Coordinates of C-alpha atoms in Angstrom, one line a residue:
M1153 CA 31.5 -110.6 -28.7
Q1154 CA 33.4 -111.5 -25.6
P1155 CA 35.5 -108.8 -24.0
T1156 CA 39.2 -109.1 -24.4
D1157 CA 41.5 -109.6 -21.5
Q1158 CA 42.1 -105.8 -21.5
Q1159 CA 38.4 -104.9 -21.5
N1160 CA 37.5 -102.3 -18.9
P1161 CA 34.6 -103.7 -16.8
D1162 CA 33.1 -100.2 -16.6
E1163 CA 32.6 -100.0 -20.4
E1164 CA 29.9 -101.7 -22.4
P1165 CA 31.0 -104.2 -25.0
V1166 CA 30.3 -103.3 -28.6
V1167 CA 27.4 -105.3 -29.9
V1168 CA 27.5 -106.3 -33.5
N1169 CA 24.4 -105.2 -35.4
E1170 CA 22.5 -107.8 -37.4
E1171 CA 22.9 -105.7 -40.6
P1172 CA 26.5 -104.4 -40.4
A1173 CA 26.4 -103.1 -43.9
I1174 CA 24.1 -100.2 -42.9
A1175 CA 24.6 -100.2 -39.2
T1176 CA 27.8 -98.3 -38.9
D1177 CA 30.6 -96.7 -40.8
E1178 CA 32.2 -95.0 -37.8
P1179 CA 35.8 -96.3 -37.2
V1180 CA 36.7 -97.5 -33.8
T1181 CA 39.2 -95.0 -32.5
A1182 CA 40.5 -93.8 -29.2
T1183 CA 38.9 -90.4 -29.7
E1184 CA 35.3 -91.7 -30.1
E1185 CA 34.4 -93.1 -26.8
P1186 CA 30.9 -94.4 -27.6
V1187 CA 32.2 -97.2 -29.8
T1188 CA 35.4 -98.3 -28.0
A1189 CA 35.7 -102.2 -28.2
T1190 CA 38.7 -102.6 -25.9
A1191 CA 39.8 -100.7 -22.9
E1192 CA 42.9 -98.6 -22.6
P1193 CA 45.8 -100.0 -20.6
A1194 CA 45.8 -99.0 -17.0
E1195 CA 48.4 -96.4 -17.8
G1196 CA 46.3 -94.9 -20.6
P1197 CA 43.6 -92.3 -19.9
G1198 CA 43.5 -90.3 -16.7
R1199 CA 40.9 -90.5 -14.1
F1200 CA 38.7 -87.8 -15.6
R1201 CA 38.8 -89.5 -19.0
R1202 CA 37.9 -92.8 -17.5
F1203 CA 35.0 -91.0 -15.8
L1204 CA 33.8 -89.7 -19.1
R1205 CA 33.9 -93.2 -20.6
H1206 CA 31.6 -94.6 -18.0
P1207 CA 28.4 -95.8 -19.8
A1208 CA 26.1 -93.7 -17.7
I1209 CA 28.2 -90.5 -18.3
R1210 CA 28.4 -91.3 -22.0
H1211 CA 24.7 -91.7 -22.3
G1212 CA 24.1 -88.6 -20.2
L1213 CA 26.3 -86.5 -22.4
T1214 CA 24.6 -87.8 -25.5
V1215 CA 21.2 -86.9 -24.0
I1216 CA 22.5 -83.4 -23.1
A1217 CA 23.9 -83.0 -26.7
G1218 CA 20.5 -84.0 -28.1
G1219 CA 18.8 -81.6 -25.8
I1220 CA 21.1 -78.7 -26.8
I1221 CA 20.4 -79.2 -30.5
F1222 CA 16.6 -79.7 -29.9
G1223 CA 16.5 -76.6 -27.8
E1224 CA 18.4 -74.5 -30.3
L1225 CA 16.1 -75.5 -33.1
L1226 CA 13.2 -74.2 -31.0
F1227 CA 14.9 -71.2 -29.4
P1228 CA 12.6 -68.1 -29.7
N1229 CA 13.7 -64.6 -30.5
I1230 CA 11.3 -62.8 -28.1
L1231 CA 11.9 -62.8 -24.4
R1232 CA 8.3 -63.4 -23.4
R1233 CA 8.3 -66.7 -25.4
L1234 CA 11.4 -68.0 -23.6
T1235 CA 9.3 -70.4 -21.6
P1236 CA 9.0 -74.2 -21.4
G1237 CA 6.1 -74.1 -23.8
S1238 CA 8.3 -72.9 -26.6
F1239 CA 10.4 -76.1 -26.3
E1240 CA 7.5 -78.5 -26.1
R1241 CA 7.1 -78.6 -29.9
I1242 CA 8.1 -80.8 -32.8
P1243 CA 10.9 -79.2 -35.0
I1244 CA 10.8 -80.5 -38.5
E1245 CA 14.4 -79.4 -38.9
A1246 CA 15.5 -82.3 -36.6
A1247 CA 14.1 -84.8 -39.1
V1248 CA 15.8 -83.1 -42.0
I1249 CA 19.2 -82.9 -40.3
I1250 CA 19.1 -86.6 -39.4
A1251 CA 18.0 -87.6 -42.9
V1252 CA 20.8 -85.6 -44.6
L1253 CA 23.5 -86.7 -42.2
I1254 CA 22.8 -90.5 -42.4
V1255 CA 23.1 -90.6 -46.2
L1256 CA 26.5 -88.9 -46.3
P1257 CA 29.8 -90.8 -46.1
L1258 CA 31.7 -90.3 -42.9
R1259 CA 34.0 -87.4 -43.8
A1260 CA 31.2 -85.5 -45.6
R1261 CA 28.9 -86.2 -42.7
R1262 CA 31.3 -84.6 -40.2
I1263 CA 31.9 -81.6 -42.4
A1264 CA 28.1 -81.1 -42.9
A1265 CA 27.5 -81.5 -39.2
S1266 CA 30.1 -78.9 -38.3
V1267 CA 28.8 -76.4 -40.9
T1268 CA 25.2 -77.1 -39.7
A1269 CA 26.2 -76.5 -36.1
V1270 CA 27.9 -73.2 -36.9
V1271 CA 24.9 -72.0 -38.8
L1272 CA 22.5 -73.1 -36.1
G1273 CA 24.7 -71.5 -33.4
W1274 CA 24.9 -68.3 -35.4
L1275 CA 21.1 -68.2 -35.7
V1276 CA 20.8 -68.6 -32.0
L1277 CA 23.1 -65.7 -31.5
E1278 CA 21.0 -63.6 -33.9
K1279 CA 17.9 -64.5 -31.9
C1280 CA 19.7 -63.3 -28.8
L1281 CA 20.3 -60.0 -30.6
D1282 CA 16.6 -60.0 -31.5
I1283 CA 15.7 -60.4 -27.8
G1284 CA 17.8 -57.4 -26.9
F1285 CA 16.5 -55.3 -29.7
F1286 CA 12.9 -56.2 -28.9
Y1287 CA 13.5 -55.4 -25.3
F1288 CA 15.0 -52.0 -25.9
L1289 CA 13.9 -51.0 -29.4
A1290 CA 10.7 -53.0 -29.9
R1291 CA 12.0 -54.5 -33.2
P1292 CA 14.2 -57.3 -34.3
F1293 CA 17.9 -57.0 -35.2
D1294 CA 18.6 -56.2 -38.8
P1295 CA 21.5 -58.4 -40.0
V1296 CA 22.3 -56.0 -42.8
L1297 CA 21.9 -52.5 -41.4
D1298 CA 22.3 -52.8 -37.6
W1299 CA 25.9 -53.6 -37.2
V1300 CA 26.8 -50.0 -37.2
L1301 CA 24.8 -49.6 -34.0
F1302 CA 27.4 -51.5 -32.1
D1303 CA 29.6 -48.5 -32.2
D1304 CA 26.8 -46.5 -30.5
A1305 CA 26.3 -49.3 -28.0
Y1306 CA 30.0 -49.3 -27.3
D1307 CA 29.9 -45.6 -26.5
Y1308 CA 26.7 -45.9 -24.4
V1309 CA 28.1 -48.7 -22.2
R1310 CA 31.4 -46.9 -21.7
E1311 CA 29.8 -43.6 -20.9
S1312 CA 27.0 -45.0 -18.7
Y1313 CA 28.9 -47.8 -16.9
G1314 CA 32.6 -46.8 -17.2
T1315 CA 35.6 -48.7 -18.5
A1316 CA 35.1 -51.7 -16.1
G1317 CA 31.5 -52.1 -17.3
L1318 CA 32.6 -51.9 -20.9
I1319 CA 35.4 -54.5 -20.5
G1320 CA 33.0 -56.8 -18.6
S1321 CA 30.4 -56.5 -21.4
L1322 CA 32.9 -57.2 -24.1
A1323 CA 34.2 -60.2 -22.2
G1324 CA 30.7 -61.5 -21.7
I1325 CA 29.8 -61.1 -25.4
A1326 CA 33.0 -63.0 -26.4
L1327 CA 32.3 -65.8 -24.0
L1328 CA 28.7 -66.0 -25.2
V1329 CA 29.7 -66.2 -28.9
A1330 CA 32.5 -68.7 -28.3
G1331 CA 30.3 -70.7 -25.9
V1332 CA 27.3 -71.0 -28.2
L1333 CA 29.3 -71.9 -31.3
G1334 CA 31.6 -74.3 -29.4
V1335 CA 28.8 -76.1 -27.5
T1336 CA 26.7 -76.4 -30.7
V1337 CA 29.5 -77.9 -32.7
W1338 CA 30.3 -80.4 -29.9
A1339 CA 26.7 -81.4 -29.5
M1340 CA 26.1 -81.8 -33.2
L1341 CA 29.3 -83.9 -33.7
R1342 CA 28.3 -86.1 -30.8
I1343 CA 24.9 -86.7 -32.2
T1344 CA 26.4 -87.4 -35.6
R1345 CA 28.6 -90.1 -34.2
L1346 CA 25.5 -91.7 -32.6
L1347 CA 23.7 -91.5 -36.0
G1348 CA 26.6 -93.3 -37.7
Q1349 CA 26.5 -96.2 -35.3
D1350 CA 23.0 -97.3 -36.4
R1351 CA 21.8 -95.5 -39.4
R1352 CA 18.7 -97.7 -39.8
R1353 CA 17.5 -96.7 -36.4
A1354 CA 18.4 -93.1 -37.1
A1355 CA 16.3 -93.2 -40.3
Y1356 CA 13.3 -94.6 -38.3
S1357 CA 13.8 -91.7 -35.8
A1358 CA 13.7 -89.2 -38.6
G1359 CA 10.6 -90.8 -40.1
V1360 CA 8.8 -90.8 -36.7
I1361 CA 9.6 -87.1 -36.2
A1362 CA 8.5 -86.2 -39.7
L1363 CA 5.3 -88.2 -39.4
A1364 CA 4.4 -86.6 -36.0
W1365 CA 5.2 -83.2 -37.4
S1366 CA 3.0 -83.8 -40.5
L1367 CA 0.1 -85.0 -38.4
A1368 CA 0.4 -82.0 -36.0
F1369 CA 0.6 -79.6 -39.0
V1370 CA -2.3 -81.0 -40.9
I1371 CA -4.6 -81.3 -37.9
G1372 CA -3.5 -78.0 -36.6
I1373 CA -2.6 -79.1 -33.1
P1374 CA -1.8 -76.1 -30.9
G1375 CA 1.2 -75.8 -28.7
R1376 CA 1.2 -74.7 -25.1
I1377 CA 1.8 -71.1 -26.1
P1378 CA -1.4 -69.3 -27.6
N1379 CA -1.4 -69.0 -31.4
V1380 CA 1.8 -71.1 -31.6
P1381 CA 1.4 -74.5 -33.3
L1382 CA 2.9 -77.8 -32.1
A1383 CA 4.4 -78.4 -35.5
A1384 CA 7.5 -76.1 -35.5
R1385 CA 9.6 -74.9 -38.3
T1386 CA 11.2 -72.1 -36.2
T1387 CA 14.8 -72.3 -37.5
W1388 CA 13.9 -72.6 -41.1
S1389 CA 11.4 -69.8 -41.0
Y1390 CA 13.8 -67.6 -39.1
A1391 CA 16.6 -68.2 -41.5
A1392 CA 14.3 -67.5 -44.5
D1393 CA 13.1 -64.3 -42.9
R1394 CA 16.7 -63.1 -42.4
V1395 CA 17.4 -63.7 -46.1
G1396 CA 14.2 -62.1 -47.1
Q1397 CA 14.9 -59.1 -44.9
A1398 CA 18.3 -58.6 -46.5
R1399 CA 16.8 -58.8 -50.0
T1400 CA 14.1 -56.4 -49.1
G1401 CA 16.7 -54.0 -47.6
L1402 CA 18.6 -53.9 -50.9
Q1403 CA 15.3 -53.3 -52.8
N1404 CA 14.3 -50.5 -50.4
E1405 CA 17.6 -48.8 -50.8
A1406 CA 17.1 -48.5 -54.6
A1407 CA 13.6 -47.2 -54.0
F1408 CA 14.8 -44.7 -51.5
N1409 CA 17.3 -43.2 -53.8
R1410 CA 14.4 -42.3 -56.1
E1411 CA 12.2 -41.1 -53.3
V1412 CA 14.8 -38.7 -52.0
Q1413 CA 14.7 -36.7 -55.2
V1414 CA 11.0 -36.0 -55.0
D1415 CA 10.7 -32.7 -53.1
A1416 CA 7.9 -30.2 -53.4
Y1417 CA 10.2 -27.4 -52.1
K1418 CA 13.2 -28.2 -54.2
N1419 CA 12.8 -25.3 -56.6
V1420 CA 10.9 -22.8 -54.4
P1421 CA 12.6 -19.4 -54.5
A1422 CA 14.1 -18.4 -51.1
D1423 CA 11.9 -15.3 -50.9
Q1424 CA 8.8 -17.6 -51.0
L1425 CA 9.9 -19.7 -48.0
L1426 CA 8.8 -19.3 -44.4
T1427 CA 7.4 -15.8 -45.0
G1428 CA 5.1 -16.3 -42.0
L1429 CA 8.1 -16.5 -39.7
T1430 CA 10.0 -13.5 -40.8
G1431 CA 12.1 -12.1 -38.0
K1432 CA 11.3 -15.1 -35.7
D1433 CA 13.7 -17.2 -33.8
V1434 CA 12.6 -20.8 -34.4
M1435 CA 13.8 -23.6 -32.1
L1436 CA 13.3 -27.2 -33.0
T1437 CA 13.8 -29.1 -29.7
F1438 CA 13.7 -32.9 -29.3
V1439 CA 12.9 -34.3 -25.9
E1440 CA 14.6 -37.6 -25.5
S1441 CA 12.2 -40.6 -25.1
Y1442 CA 9.2 -38.4 -24.7
G1443 CA 6.3 -40.6 -26.0
R1444 CA 2.6 -41.0 -25.7
N1445 CA 3.0 -43.2 -22.7
A1446 CA 4.5 -40.4 -20.7
V1447 CA 1.3 -38.4 -21.2
E1448 CA -1.3 -41.1 -21.1
A1449 CA -0.1 -44.3 -19.3
P1450 CA -1.8 -44.6 -15.9
N1451 CA 1.6 -45.3 -14.2
L1452 CA 3.3 -42.2 -15.7
A1453 CA 0.6 -39.6 -16.5
P1454 CA -0.1 -38.7 -12.8
G1455 CA 3.4 -37.3 -12.6
V1456 CA 3.8 -35.8 -16.1
D1457 CA 0.4 -34.3 -16.7
P1458 CA 0.6 -31.8 -13.8
V1459 CA 3.9 -30.6 -15.2
L1460 CA 2.2 -30.0 -18.5
E1461 CA -0.7 -28.2 -16.9
A1462 CA 1.6 -26.0 -14.8
G1463 CA 3.8 -25.3 -17.8
T1464 CA 0.7 -24.2 -19.9
A1465 CA -0.3 -21.8 -17.1
K1466 CA 3.2 -20.4 -16.7
L1467 CA 3.6 -19.8 -20.4
K1468 CA 0.1 -18.2 -20.6
A1469 CA 1.1 -15.8 -17.8
A1470 CA 4.2 -14.9 -19.7
G1471 CA 2.2 -14.1 -22.8
F1472 CA 2.8 -17.4 -24.8
S1473 CA 0.2 -19.7 -26.4
S1474 CA 0.7 -23.3 -27.3
R1475 CA -0.9 -26.1 -29.3
S1476 CA -0.1 -29.8 -29.4
G1477 CA -0.7 -32.9 -31.5
W1478 CA 0.8 -36.3 -32.2
L1479 CA 3.4 -37.6 -34.6
T1480 CA 4.3 -41.2 -35.3
S1481 CA 8.0 -41.8 -34.9
P1482 CA 9.9 -44.1 -37.2
T1483 CA 11.8 -45.6 -34.3
F1484 CA 11.1 -46.9 -30.8
G1485 CA 13.3 -47.0 -27.6
G1486 CA 16.4 -45.6 -29.3
G1487 CA 17.8 -44.4 -32.6
S1488 CA 17.1 -40.8 -32.0
W1489 CA 18.9 -39.6 -35.1
L1490 CA 16.4 -41.5 -37.2
A1491 CA 13.6 -39.3 -35.7
H1492 CA 15.7 -36.1 -36.1
S1493 CA 16.4 -36.8 -39.7
T1494 CA 12.8 -37.8 -40.5
T1495 CA 11.5 -34.5 -39.0
M1496 CA 14.0 -32.3 -40.8
S1497 CA 14.1 -34.1 -44.2
G1498 CA 10.4 -35.0 -44.6
L1499 CA 11.4 -38.5 -45.5
W1500 CA 10.7 -41.7 -43.5
I1501 CA 14.1 -42.7 -42.1
N1502 CA 13.5 -45.9 -40.1
N1503 CA 16.9 -47.6 -40.5
Q1504 CA 20.5 -46.9 -40.8
G1505 CA 20.6 -47.7 -44.5
R1506 CA 18.1 -44.9 -45.3
Y1507 CA 19.9 -42.6 -42.9
R1508 CA 23.2 -43.2 -44.6
N1509 CA 21.7 -42.7 -48.1
L1510 CA 19.9 -39.5 -46.9
T1511 CA 23.0 -37.9 -45.5
A1512 CA 24.9 -38.7 -48.8
S1513 CA 22.2 -37.0 -50.9
N1514 CA 21.3 -33.4 -51.7
R1515 CA 17.9 -33.5 -49.9
L1516 CA 16.8 -30.1 -48.6
T1517 CA 16.2 -30.2 -44.8
L1518 CA 14.6 -27.7 -42.5
P1519 CA 17.9 -26.1 -41.6
N1520 CA 18.9 -25.8 -45.3
L1521 CA 15.6 -24.2 -46.1
F1522 CA 15.8 -21.8 -43.2
R1523 CA 19.3 -20.9 -44.1
S1524 CA 18.4 -20.2 -47.7
A1525 CA 15.6 -17.9 -46.5
G1526 CA 18.0 -15.8 -44.4
W1527 CA 18.2 -17.5 -41.0
D1528 CA 21.4 -18.3 -39.1
T1529 CA 21.3 -22.0 -38.5
V1530 CA 22.7 -23.5 -35.3
S1531 CA 22.8 -27.0 -33.8
V1532 CA 23.2 -27.5 -30.1
M1533 CA 24.1 -31.2 -29.4
P1534 CA 24.9 -31.7 -25.7
G1535 CA 25.1 -35.5 -26.2
A1536 CA 27.7 -35.3 -29.0
T1537 CA 31.2 -36.1 -27.7
R1538 CA 33.0 -36.0 -31.1
A1539 CA 32.8 -34.4 -34.5
W1540 CA 29.4 -34.5 -36.2
P1541 CA 30.0 -34.4 -40.0
E1542 CA 26.3 -34.7 -40.7
G1543 CA 25.9 -31.1 -39.6
N1544 CA 27.1 -30.0 -43.0
F1545 CA 24.5 -32.1 -44.8
Y1546 CA 21.7 -30.6 -42.6
G1547 CA 22.9 -27.1 -43.3
F1548 CA 24.0 -25.8 -39.9
N1549 CA 26.4 -22.9 -39.8
R1550 CA 27.7 -23.8 -36.3
V1551 CA 27.5 -26.8 -34.0
W1552 CA 27.7 -26.6 -30.2
D1553 CA 28.4 -29.9 -28.4
S1554 CA 29.8 -31.3 -25.2
R1555 CA 33.3 -30.3 -26.2
N1556 CA 32.7 -26.5 -26.5
L1557 CA 29.9 -25.7 -24.2
G1558 CA 32.2 -25.2 -21.2
Y1559 CA 30.6 -27.7 -18.8
N1560 CA 32.7 -28.5 -15.7
G1561 CA 30.2 -30.6 -13.8
P1562 CA 29.6 -34.4 -13.6
R1563 CA 28.1 -36.6 -16.2
F1564 CA 24.6 -37.8 -15.6
S1565 CA 25.2 -41.3 -16.9
W1566 CA 24.9 -41.2 -20.7
A1567 CA 24.0 -37.4 -20.7
P1568 CA 27.2 -35.4 -20.6
M1569 CA 25.4 -32.4 -19.0
P1570 CA 21.9 -31.5 -17.7
D1571 CA 19.3 -29.9 -20.0
Q1572 CA 19.1 -26.8 -17.8
Y1573 CA 22.8 -26.2 -18.3
T1574 CA 22.4 -26.7 -22.1
L1575 CA 19.6 -24.1 -22.4
K1576 CA 21.4 -21.6 -20.1
K1577 CA 24.6 -21.8 -22.2
F1578 CA 22.6 -21.6 -25.5
G1579 CA 21.1 -18.4 -24.2
E1580 CA 24.5 -17.0 -23.3
N1581 CA 26.3 -18.1 -26.4
E1582 CA 23.6 -17.4 -29.1
Y1583 CA 20.2 -16.3 -28.0
S1584 CA 21.2 -13.2 -26.0
K1585 CA 23.6 -11.8 -28.6
V1586 CA 22.8 -8.2 -29.7
G1587 CA 22.4 -7.5 -33.4
R1588 CA 22.3 -11.1 -34.6
K1589 CA 20.2 -12.6 -37.4
P1590 CA 17.1 -14.6 -36.7
L1591 CA 18.1 -18.1 -35.5
F1592 CA 16.9 -21.5 -36.5
V1593 CA 18.1 -23.9 -33.8
E1594 CA 18.0 -27.7 -33.5
M1595 CA 18.5 -28.9 -30.0
P1596 CA 18.1 -32.5 -28.6
L1597 CA 17.7 -32.4 -24.9
V1598 CA 19.1 -35.6 -23.4
S1599 CA 18.5 -35.7 -19.6
S1600 CA 15.7 -38.1 -20.2
H1601 CA 18.0 -40.6 -22.0
T1602 CA 18.2 -44.1 -20.6
P1603 CA 19.3 -45.4 -18.0
W1604 CA 17.6 -42.5 -16.2
T1605 CA 19.9 -42.4 -13.2
P1606 CA 21.5 -40.3 -11.9
L1607 CA 19.0 -37.4 -12.7
P1608 CA 19.6 -33.7 -12.4
Q1609 CA 17.3 -31.4 -10.4
F1610 CA 15.8 -28.2 -11.5
I1611 CA 17.6 -25.3 -9.8
D1612 CA 17.6 -21.5 -9.9
W1613 CA 19.0 -20.4 -13.3
D1614 CA 21.5 -18.1 -11.5
Q1615 CA 23.0 -21.1 -9.8
V1616 CA 23.8 -23.1 -12.9
G1617 CA 27.2 -21.4 -13.5
D1618 CA 29.8 -23.7 -15.1
G1619 CA 27.9 -26.9 -13.9
S1620 CA 30.1 -27.6 -10.9
V1621 CA 27.0 -27.1 -8.7
Y1622 CA 25.7 -30.5 -10.0
N1623 CA 28.5 -32.4 -8.2
A1624 CA 26.6 -32.3 -5.0
I1625 CA 23.3 -33.2 -6.8
V1626 CA 24.7 -36.3 -8.5
K1627 CA 26.0 -37.7 -5.2
K1628 CA 22.5 -37.9 -3.8
Q1629 CA 21.1 -39.9 -6.7
P1630 CA 20.4 -43.7 -6.6
S1631 CA 22.8 -46.0 -8.5
K1632 CA 21.9 -47.9 -11.6
A1633 CA 22.0 -51.1 -9.6
Q1634 CA 19.4 -49.8 -7.3
I1635 CA 17.1 -48.6 -10.1
W1636 CA 17.4 -51.4 -12.6
T1637 CA 16.2 -54.1 -10.2
A1638 CA 12.5 -53.8 -11.2
A1639 CA 10.6 -52.4 -14.1
S1640 CA 8.5 -50.3 -11.7
T1641 CA 11.6 -48.4 -10.4
V1642 CA 12.9 -47.9 -13.9
R1643 CA 9.5 -46.5 -15.0
E1644 CA 9.4 -44.2 -12.0
Q1645 CA 12.8 -42.8 -12.8
Y1646 CA 11.9 -42.3 -16.5
G1647 CA 8.8 -40.3 -15.4
K1648 CA 11.0 -38.1 -13.2
S1649 CA 13.4 -37.5 -16.1
I1650 CA 10.5 -36.3 -18.4
Q1651 CA 9.2 -34.1 -15.6
Y1652 CA 12.6 -32.5 -15.2
T1653 CA 13.1 -31.8 -18.9
L1654 CA 9.6 -30.4 -19.5
T1655 CA 9.9 -28.2 -16.4
T1656 CA 13.2 -26.9 -17.5
L1657 CA 12.1 -26.2 -21.1
T1658 CA 8.9 -24.4 -20.3
D1659 CA 10.6 -22.4 -17.5
W1660 CA 13.3 -21.3 -19.9
V1661 CA 10.7 -20.1 -22.5
A1662 CA 8.7 -18.2 -19.9
K1663 CA 11.8 -16.6 -18.4
Y1664 CA 14.0 -15.9 -21.4
G1665 CA 11.7 -16.1 -24.4
D1666 CA 11.0 -12.8 -26.2
D1667 CA 8.2 -11.8 -28.5
N1668 CA 9.9 -13.4 -31.6
L1669 CA 10.5 -16.9 -30.1
V1670 CA 8.8 -19.8 -31.7
M1671 CA 9.5 -23.1 -29.9
I1672 CA 8.7 -26.4 -31.5
Y1673 CA 9.3 -29.3 -29.1
L1674 CA 8.6 -33.0 -29.6
G1675 CA 9.5 -36.4 -28.5
D1676 CA 11.9 -38.4 -30.7
H1677 CA 10.5 -41.8 -29.7
Q1678 CA 8.9 -43.7 -27.0
P1679 CA 11.1 -45.1 -24.2
S1680 CA 12.1 -48.8 -24.3
P1681 CA 9.5 -51.5 -23.7
V1682 CA 10.8 -52.0 -20.1
V1683 CA 8.9 -48.7 -19.5
T1684 CA 6.0 -48.9 -22.0
G1685 CA 5.4 -52.6 -22.0
D1686 CA 4.7 -54.6 -25.2
D1687 CA 2.6 -53.3 -28.1
A1688 CA 2.9 -49.6 -27.3
S1689 CA 2.4 -47.2 -30.2
H1690 CA 5.2 -45.2 -31.8
D1691 CA 3.3 -41.9 -31.1
V1692 CA 5.1 -38.9 -29.6
P1693 CA 3.7 -35.5 -28.6
I1694 CA 4.6 -32.3 -30.5
T1695 CA 3.9 -28.8 -29.3
I1696 CA 4.4 -25.3 -30.9
I1697 CA 4.8 -22.4 -28.5
A1698 CA 4.7 -18.8 -29.7
K1699 CA 4.0 -15.3 -28.3
D1700 CA 2.9 -13.9 -31.6
P1701 CA -0.8 -15.1 -32.1
A1702 CA -0.3 -14.9 -35.9
V1703 CA 2.0 -17.9 -35.8
L1704 CA -0.5 -20.2 -34.2
D1705 CA -3.3 -18.8 -36.4
R1706 CA -1.5 -20.3 -39.3
I1707 CA -2.0 -23.8 -37.9
A1708 CA -5.5 -23.2 -36.6
N1709 CA -7.0 -25.8 -39.0
W1710 CA -4.6 -28.5 -37.9
G1711 CA -7.0 -29.6 -35.2
W1712 CA -4.3 -29.5 -32.5
T1713 CA -5.1 -29.1 -28.8
D1714 CA -4.7 -25.9 -27.0
G1715 CA -1.9 -26.2 -24.3
L1716 CA 1.1 -28.4 -23.9
K1717 CA -0.9 -31.7 -23.6
P1718 CA -2.4 -33.1 -26.7
A1719 CA -5.8 -34.6 -26.5
H1720 CA -6.0 -38.4 -26.9
D1721 CA -7.9 -38.0 -30.2
A1722 CA -5.8 -35.1 -31.5
P1723 CA -4.6 -35.7 -35.1
V1724 CA -1.7 -38.2 -35.5
W1725 CA 0.6 -37.7 -38.5
P1726 CA 3.6 -39.7 -39.6
M1727 CA 6.7 -37.8 -38.4
N1728 CA 7.9 -37.2 -42.0
A1729 CA 4.7 -35.3 -42.8
F1730 CA 5.6 -32.5 -40.5
R1731 CA 8.2 -30.8 -42.6
D1732 CA 5.9 -30.1 -45.6
K1733 CA 2.9 -29.2 -43.5
F1734 CA 4.9 -26.8 -41.5
L1735 CA 6.5 -25.2 -44.6
T1736 CA 3.1 -24.8 -46.2
A1737 CA 1.5 -23.3 -43.1
M1738 CA 4.4 -20.8 -42.7
G1739 CA 4.7 -19.9 -46.3
P1740 CA 2.8 -17.4 -48.5
G1741 CA -0.3 -19.6 -48.5
G1742 CA -0.8 -18.9 -44.8
T1743 CA -2.4 -22.2 -43.7
N1744 CA -2.1 -25.9 -44.3
H1745 CA -5.0 -28.0 -45.5

C-alpha cells in the first residue's frame, strides 16, 4: 500500500498480511498507534505524541511491555532469588496467556487482558509482601490471616520512625500498588494489541514457548539457580498455593475449635493445682527476640555468654539457683503475642486465626489457673499503648502498661520505656507491697525489640527515678540510619540489647528477689533473619530461677542445664508443651515425666 499524501514519513506503512481473515481484527484508530495507516495532520498530535509514534520508540515500548509481563511471570517471592537467574527461565503461563487471548474476539480479548493483568499485578504485590515477611518473620505472607498485622505495622512505623516516616511509608505503598497494577495493565494491553495484529504469528509464538517448556520439563534441564528448573510455572504454582493456603486455613480453624476443648486441667480442683508453689511469687517474663542464635551464634555468643555466666554467678552469690533448656517458638522475627499465648494456653498458636479463636474461647491459661488456686494475677505490659481486652481472657486481675506506669523519659524507638524502669516500677507498685497475696506476673520485656536503636544503658537502680534520666542517654545513641546500613551493625546492636535486658533482669532478681521468688524467663522468638541469617531454628532459651531448692528439685528430671545458659544438647520442647509439664511438676505429683 502506498502512503497517502498525508502519510507521516516517520511512521511505517501498514503492510497488508497475506491472510487478512486471521491476521488482524484490531480496528485502525487514533488511539492505537501501532497500526496507524495515515498520519495525523500537522496540527494533530503534539511533539511528545509524535515522538511516541516513531517506529523505534513504538517497538521499544512494545519490547519493554513484553519484558514487564515476562518478568512478572517469573518474579520470585524470596529476596535471595531476586537475581538474573530467576528471569532466565521459560514461563509456561506466557504460552497459555497468548493462546487464550488470540482466540477471543476483540472486546472479550481486551477485558480478559485487563483482568489477567490485574491478577498478575496483584500476585506480584503479594510476592513483595512475601519478601518482606520472609525478611523479617521467616515465613510467607498469609493472604487470609495476616491483614490484621498491618495495624501493628502501622503502630510500629509510627512509634519507631515518627509521623513523617509513617506518611512516607504509606505514600510509598500507595505508589507501589498503583504503579505495579497500572504498569501491568498497560503492558498487557499493549502486548494484546500486538497479538491481534497477527494472530497466526502469535499462535506460532505460543507453540514455540510451549514446546520449549515441555522439552525442558521432560528432560529436566536445570536453570541457573540451584534446584530451580528451566521450565517455570512460577505464577500458576504460586496462585494455586495461595488458594490452597486459604482452604487449609479454614480447615485448620475448624480443627482448632475442637482442639481448644481438650484440656487435661479443665476439671482439676483448685486445691490440687500448683501445690508445689504455695506461697511463691511466680514471674513469667518474656525477653523480646531472645533466641538460640543469641546464645550460640559465633557473631553473638561472645557478647551474650559472658553476661549469662556473670548472671549465674551473681544469682548464686545471692542464694539463687537456675536451670535452663530450650523451647521451639511458633513464630519467628515477630508476632510475640503468638508465643505468649502458646506458653500460657498450652496450645500451638502460630497464626492470627488461631489466636483470635483462642481468645474467644474458654481455654484455661496459666494466669487463670494460678488465680483459681489463690494467686493475685498481674500483667505488666510496657509495650502496650492502649487498652488490652485480651487481659480478661487470660485471667489477669490488673494490667500495668505504658499509660499508667508513670514514665516521664524518652522512647527508645518502639519500646516506650527501658526494661530497668519497668522492673523498678513493678517492684514499687506490686512486689514490695506489705501484706499482699502471692503474685503471678506476666511481663514482656521490650528493650530488645527491633530496630535496636537507640538502646538504654544499665544504671544504678536508685537513679532510675521517673525515667527522665534517660534523656541524656538516648541522645548519645546512634540513629537508625547509622545502624541499618549493614547487617553486621544491626546484629551488633541486637546483641547489645540482649546483653542489656539479661543484665537488668538478673540484677533485679539478685537485688530485690526474696526467698519466695520463682522467676521463669524465656525468649518469645528469634530475631529477624537480618540478624540470624536464613534457615535458623525457632528455638529460644528458657530458664527457671528460684531460691527455694525444692522448686528446682521438682524439675530435676527434665534434663535442663544448671545455670542461665542451656547446653546445646539440652532438651527442646515445643513451646505449647511447657504449660502442662510445668503444671504437672508443680502439682501434687511432684515431678514431670
